[in-house]
mmCIF file of C-alpha atoms in Angstrom:
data_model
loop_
_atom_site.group_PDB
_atom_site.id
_atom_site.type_symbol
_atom_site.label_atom_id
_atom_site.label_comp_id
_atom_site.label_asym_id
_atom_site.label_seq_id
_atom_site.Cartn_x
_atom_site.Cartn_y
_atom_site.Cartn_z
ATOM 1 C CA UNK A 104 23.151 -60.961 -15.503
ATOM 2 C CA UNK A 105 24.565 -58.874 -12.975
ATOM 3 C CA UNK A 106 28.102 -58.840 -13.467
ATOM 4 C CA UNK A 107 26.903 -58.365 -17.211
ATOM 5 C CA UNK A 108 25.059 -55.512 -15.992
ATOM 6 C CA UNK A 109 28.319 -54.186 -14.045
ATOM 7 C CA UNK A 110 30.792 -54.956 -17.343
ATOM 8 C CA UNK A 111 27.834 -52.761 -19.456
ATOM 9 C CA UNK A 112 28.428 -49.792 -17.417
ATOM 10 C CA UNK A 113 32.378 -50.059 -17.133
ATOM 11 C CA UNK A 114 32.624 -50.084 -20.971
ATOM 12 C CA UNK A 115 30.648 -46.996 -21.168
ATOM 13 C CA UNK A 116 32.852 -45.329 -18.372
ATOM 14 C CA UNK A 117 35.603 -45.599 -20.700
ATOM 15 C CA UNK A 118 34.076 -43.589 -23.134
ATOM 16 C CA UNK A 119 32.060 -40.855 -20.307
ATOM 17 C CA UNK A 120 31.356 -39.635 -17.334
ATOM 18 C CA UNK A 121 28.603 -41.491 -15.404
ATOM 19 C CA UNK A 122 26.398 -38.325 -15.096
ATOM 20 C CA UNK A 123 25.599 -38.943 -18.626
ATOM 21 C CA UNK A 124 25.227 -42.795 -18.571
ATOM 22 C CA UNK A 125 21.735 -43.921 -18.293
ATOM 23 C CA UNK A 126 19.607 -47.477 -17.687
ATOM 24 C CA UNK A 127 19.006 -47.252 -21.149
ATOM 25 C CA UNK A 128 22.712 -46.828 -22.264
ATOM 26 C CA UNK A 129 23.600 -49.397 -19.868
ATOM 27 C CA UNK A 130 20.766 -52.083 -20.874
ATOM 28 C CA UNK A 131 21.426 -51.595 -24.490
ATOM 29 C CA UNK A 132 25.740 -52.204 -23.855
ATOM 30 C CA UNK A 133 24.880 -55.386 -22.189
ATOM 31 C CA UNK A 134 22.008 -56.492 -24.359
ATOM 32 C CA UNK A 135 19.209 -56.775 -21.960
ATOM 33 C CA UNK A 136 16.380 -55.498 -21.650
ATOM 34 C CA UNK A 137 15.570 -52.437 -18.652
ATOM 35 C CA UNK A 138 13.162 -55.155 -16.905
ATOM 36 C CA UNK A 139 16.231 -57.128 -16.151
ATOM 37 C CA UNK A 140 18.474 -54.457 -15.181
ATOM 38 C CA UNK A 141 15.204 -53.497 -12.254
ATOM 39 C CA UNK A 142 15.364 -56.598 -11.230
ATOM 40 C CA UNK A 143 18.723 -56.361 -9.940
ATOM 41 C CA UNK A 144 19.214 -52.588 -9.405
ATOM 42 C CA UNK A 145 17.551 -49.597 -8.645
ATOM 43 C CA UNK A 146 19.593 -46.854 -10.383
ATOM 44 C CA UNK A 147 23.150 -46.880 -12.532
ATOM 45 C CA UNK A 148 24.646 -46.245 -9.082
ATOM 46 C CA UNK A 149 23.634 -49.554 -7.837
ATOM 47 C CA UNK A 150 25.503 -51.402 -10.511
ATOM 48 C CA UNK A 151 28.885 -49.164 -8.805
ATOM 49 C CA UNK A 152 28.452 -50.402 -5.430
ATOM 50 C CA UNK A 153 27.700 -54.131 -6.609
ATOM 51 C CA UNK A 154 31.432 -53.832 -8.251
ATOM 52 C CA UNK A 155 32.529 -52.704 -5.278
ATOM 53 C CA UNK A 156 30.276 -55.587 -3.229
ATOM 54 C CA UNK A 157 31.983 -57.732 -5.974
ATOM 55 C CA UNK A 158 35.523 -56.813 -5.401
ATOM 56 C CA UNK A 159 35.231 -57.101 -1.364
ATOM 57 C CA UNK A 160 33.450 -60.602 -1.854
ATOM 58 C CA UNK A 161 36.345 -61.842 -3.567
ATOM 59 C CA UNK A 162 38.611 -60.554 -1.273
ATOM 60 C CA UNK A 163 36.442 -61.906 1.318
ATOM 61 C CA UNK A 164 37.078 -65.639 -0.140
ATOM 62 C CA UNK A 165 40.144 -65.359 -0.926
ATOM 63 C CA UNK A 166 41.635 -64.352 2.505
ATOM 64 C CA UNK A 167 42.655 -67.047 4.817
ATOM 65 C CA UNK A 168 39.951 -67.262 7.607
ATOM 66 C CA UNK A 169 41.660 -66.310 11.130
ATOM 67 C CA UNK A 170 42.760 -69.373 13.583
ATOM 68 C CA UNK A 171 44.489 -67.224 16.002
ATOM 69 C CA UNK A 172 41.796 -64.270 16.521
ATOM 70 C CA UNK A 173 43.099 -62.354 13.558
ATOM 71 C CA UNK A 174 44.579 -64.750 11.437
ATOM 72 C CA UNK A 175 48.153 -62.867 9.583
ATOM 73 C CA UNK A 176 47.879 -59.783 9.136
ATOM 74 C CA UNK A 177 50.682 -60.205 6.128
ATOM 75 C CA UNK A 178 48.270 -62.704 4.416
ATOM 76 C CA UNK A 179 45.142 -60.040 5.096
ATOM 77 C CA UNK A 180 47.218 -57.020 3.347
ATOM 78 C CA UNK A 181 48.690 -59.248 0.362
ATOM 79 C CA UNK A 182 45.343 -61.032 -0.369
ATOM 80 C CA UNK A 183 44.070 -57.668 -0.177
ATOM 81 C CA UNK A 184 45.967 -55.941 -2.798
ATOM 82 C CA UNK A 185 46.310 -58.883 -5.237
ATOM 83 C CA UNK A 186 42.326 -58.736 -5.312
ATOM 84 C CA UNK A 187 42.151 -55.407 -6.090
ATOM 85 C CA UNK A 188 45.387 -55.507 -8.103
ATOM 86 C CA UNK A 189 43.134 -58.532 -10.108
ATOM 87 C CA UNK A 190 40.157 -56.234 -10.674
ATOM 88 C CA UNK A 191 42.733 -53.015 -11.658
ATOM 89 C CA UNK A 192 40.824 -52.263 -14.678
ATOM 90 C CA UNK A 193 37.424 -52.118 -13.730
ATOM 91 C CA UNK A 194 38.419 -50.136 -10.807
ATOM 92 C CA UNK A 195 40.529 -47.785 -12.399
ATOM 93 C CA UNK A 196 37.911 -46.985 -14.738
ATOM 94 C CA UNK A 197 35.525 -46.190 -11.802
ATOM 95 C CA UNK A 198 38.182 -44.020 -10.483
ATOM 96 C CA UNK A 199 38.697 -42.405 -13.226
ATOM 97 C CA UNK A 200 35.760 -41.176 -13.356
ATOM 98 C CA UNK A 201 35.203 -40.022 -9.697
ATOM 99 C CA UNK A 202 33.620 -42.778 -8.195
ATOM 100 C CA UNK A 203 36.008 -43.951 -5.834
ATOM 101 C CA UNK A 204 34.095 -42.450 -2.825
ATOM 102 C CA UNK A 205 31.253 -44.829 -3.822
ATOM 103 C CA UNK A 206 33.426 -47.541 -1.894
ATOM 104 C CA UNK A 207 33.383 -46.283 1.186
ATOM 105 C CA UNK A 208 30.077 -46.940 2.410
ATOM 106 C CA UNK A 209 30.352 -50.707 0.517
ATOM 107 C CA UNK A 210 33.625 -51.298 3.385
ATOM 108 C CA UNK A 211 31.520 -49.705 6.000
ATOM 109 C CA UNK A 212 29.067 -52.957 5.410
ATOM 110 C CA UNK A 213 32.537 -55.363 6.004
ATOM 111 C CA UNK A 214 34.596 -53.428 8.823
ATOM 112 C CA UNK A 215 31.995 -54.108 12.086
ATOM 113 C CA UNK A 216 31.619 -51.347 14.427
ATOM 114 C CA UNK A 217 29.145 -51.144 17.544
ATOM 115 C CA UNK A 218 26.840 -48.517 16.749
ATOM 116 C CA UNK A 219 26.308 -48.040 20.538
ATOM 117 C CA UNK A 220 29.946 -47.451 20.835
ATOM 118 C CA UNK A 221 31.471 -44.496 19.707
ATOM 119 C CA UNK A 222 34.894 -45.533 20.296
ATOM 120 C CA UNK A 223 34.571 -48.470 18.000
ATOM 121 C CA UNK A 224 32.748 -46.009 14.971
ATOM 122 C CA UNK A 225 35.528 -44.001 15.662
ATOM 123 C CA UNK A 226 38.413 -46.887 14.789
ATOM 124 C CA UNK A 227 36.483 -48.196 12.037
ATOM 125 C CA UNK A 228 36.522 -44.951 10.309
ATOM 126 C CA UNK A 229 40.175 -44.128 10.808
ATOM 127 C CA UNK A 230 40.951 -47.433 9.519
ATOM 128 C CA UNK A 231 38.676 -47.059 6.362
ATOM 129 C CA UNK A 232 40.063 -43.687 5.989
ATOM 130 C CA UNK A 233 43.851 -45.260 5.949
ATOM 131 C CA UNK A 234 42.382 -48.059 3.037
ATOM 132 C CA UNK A 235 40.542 -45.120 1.026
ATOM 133 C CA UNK A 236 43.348 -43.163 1.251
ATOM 134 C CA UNK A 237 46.144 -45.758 0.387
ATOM 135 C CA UNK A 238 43.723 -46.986 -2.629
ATOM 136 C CA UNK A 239 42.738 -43.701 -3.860
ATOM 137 C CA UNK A 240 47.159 -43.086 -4.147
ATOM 138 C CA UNK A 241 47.403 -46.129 -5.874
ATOM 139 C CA UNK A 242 44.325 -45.721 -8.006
ATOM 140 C CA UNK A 243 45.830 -42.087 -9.155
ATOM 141 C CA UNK A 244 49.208 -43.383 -9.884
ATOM 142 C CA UNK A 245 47.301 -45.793 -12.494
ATOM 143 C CA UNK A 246 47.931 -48.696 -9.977
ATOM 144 C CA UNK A 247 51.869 -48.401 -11.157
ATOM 145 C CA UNK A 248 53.075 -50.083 -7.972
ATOM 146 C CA UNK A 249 52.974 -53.389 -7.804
ATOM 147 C CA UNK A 250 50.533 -54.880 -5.399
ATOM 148 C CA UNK A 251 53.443 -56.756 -3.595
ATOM 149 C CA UNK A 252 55.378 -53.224 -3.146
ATOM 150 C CA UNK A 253 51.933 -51.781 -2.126
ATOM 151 C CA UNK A 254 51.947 -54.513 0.655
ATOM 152 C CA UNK A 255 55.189 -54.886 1.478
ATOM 153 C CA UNK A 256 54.704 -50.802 2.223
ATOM 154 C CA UNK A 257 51.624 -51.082 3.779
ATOM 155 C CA UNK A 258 53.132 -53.599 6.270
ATOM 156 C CA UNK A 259 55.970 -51.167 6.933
ATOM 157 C CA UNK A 260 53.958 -48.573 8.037
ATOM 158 C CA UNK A 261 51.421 -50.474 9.650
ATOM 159 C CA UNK A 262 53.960 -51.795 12.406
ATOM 160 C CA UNK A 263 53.242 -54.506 14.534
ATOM 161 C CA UNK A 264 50.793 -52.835 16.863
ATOM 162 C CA UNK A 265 47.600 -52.535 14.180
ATOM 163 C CA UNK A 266 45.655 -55.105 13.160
ATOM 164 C CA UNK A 267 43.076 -55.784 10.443
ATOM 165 C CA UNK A 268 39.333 -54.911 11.379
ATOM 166 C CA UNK A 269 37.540 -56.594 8.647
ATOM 167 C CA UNK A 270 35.204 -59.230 9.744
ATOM 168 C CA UNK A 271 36.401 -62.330 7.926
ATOM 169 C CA UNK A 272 33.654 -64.897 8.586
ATOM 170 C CA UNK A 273 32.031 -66.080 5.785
ATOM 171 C CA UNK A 274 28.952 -64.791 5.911
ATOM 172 C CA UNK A 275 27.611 -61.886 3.804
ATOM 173 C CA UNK A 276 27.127 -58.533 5.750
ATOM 174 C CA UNK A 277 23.762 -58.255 7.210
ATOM 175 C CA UNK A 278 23.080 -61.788 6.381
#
């Protein structure tokens, strides 16, 4: 029901802005009724962030679990832009209508940071500002890069020194 919920609202995105997208609208696109849609979200906004949630989850499976700390960071960056690169249309259609920024706090749920340490807030958000950044690019260039150039540039510029910060355990954040 959800991700029926979530394709509702991207159809409609194609056709406005989400200012003027409502439950109703929404409900009505994916033939349910509004009970359903409370269920499961609180506001049209909701349904963005669970395509976001969405997106990171199956990154999150689909990334090799680390055996040496880290795991490869090569396998990290190209599992990460093949998801995305999978779920280009739904995400260019959120960008397209502004909505990018609704992913940041979503990665702020998957990147750990001690909130007791400042430092570590500090490297998470440089490093989420890199990914929103880099995505937001490829998002405005209509995703025209492949996502094996977009890793294979990534990597470049990365250099050996960085790693990836995402927690890549398999358990759900806050779980």
């Amino acid at each position: 029901m959800s991700d029926a919920l979530a394709s509702a609202l991207v159809r409609l995105l194609h056709d406005r802005g989400p200012d003027s997208i409502t439950v109703t609208d929404v409900t009505r696109e994916a033939g349910v009724n509004r009970t359903s849609f409370y269920r499961r979200f609180g506001s049209v906004e909701d349904v963005v962030s669970y395509i976001y949630r969405s997106v990171m989850e199956e990154f999150r499976e689909s990334v090799r679990p680390p055996t040496d700390g880290w795991g490869s960071v090569e396998s990290y960056i190209r599992t990460m832009f093949e998801t995305f690169d999978s779920e280009g249309e739904v995400l260019l259609a959120l960008h397209s209508r502004g909505l990018t920024p609704m992913m940041l706090p979503v990665l702020r749920n998957y990147f750990p940071a001690d909130p007791d340490d400042v430092a570590s807030l500090y490297r998470r958000e440089y490093h989420l500002g890199g990914i929103m950044g880099w995505f937001g690019l490829w998002f405005d260039r209509g995703m025209a890069d492949s996502h094996g150039e977009m890793a294979d540039e990534t990597l470049r510029m990365m250099g050996v020194t960085l790693h990836p910060m995402m927690d890549v355990r398999r358990t759900r954040p806050g779980s």
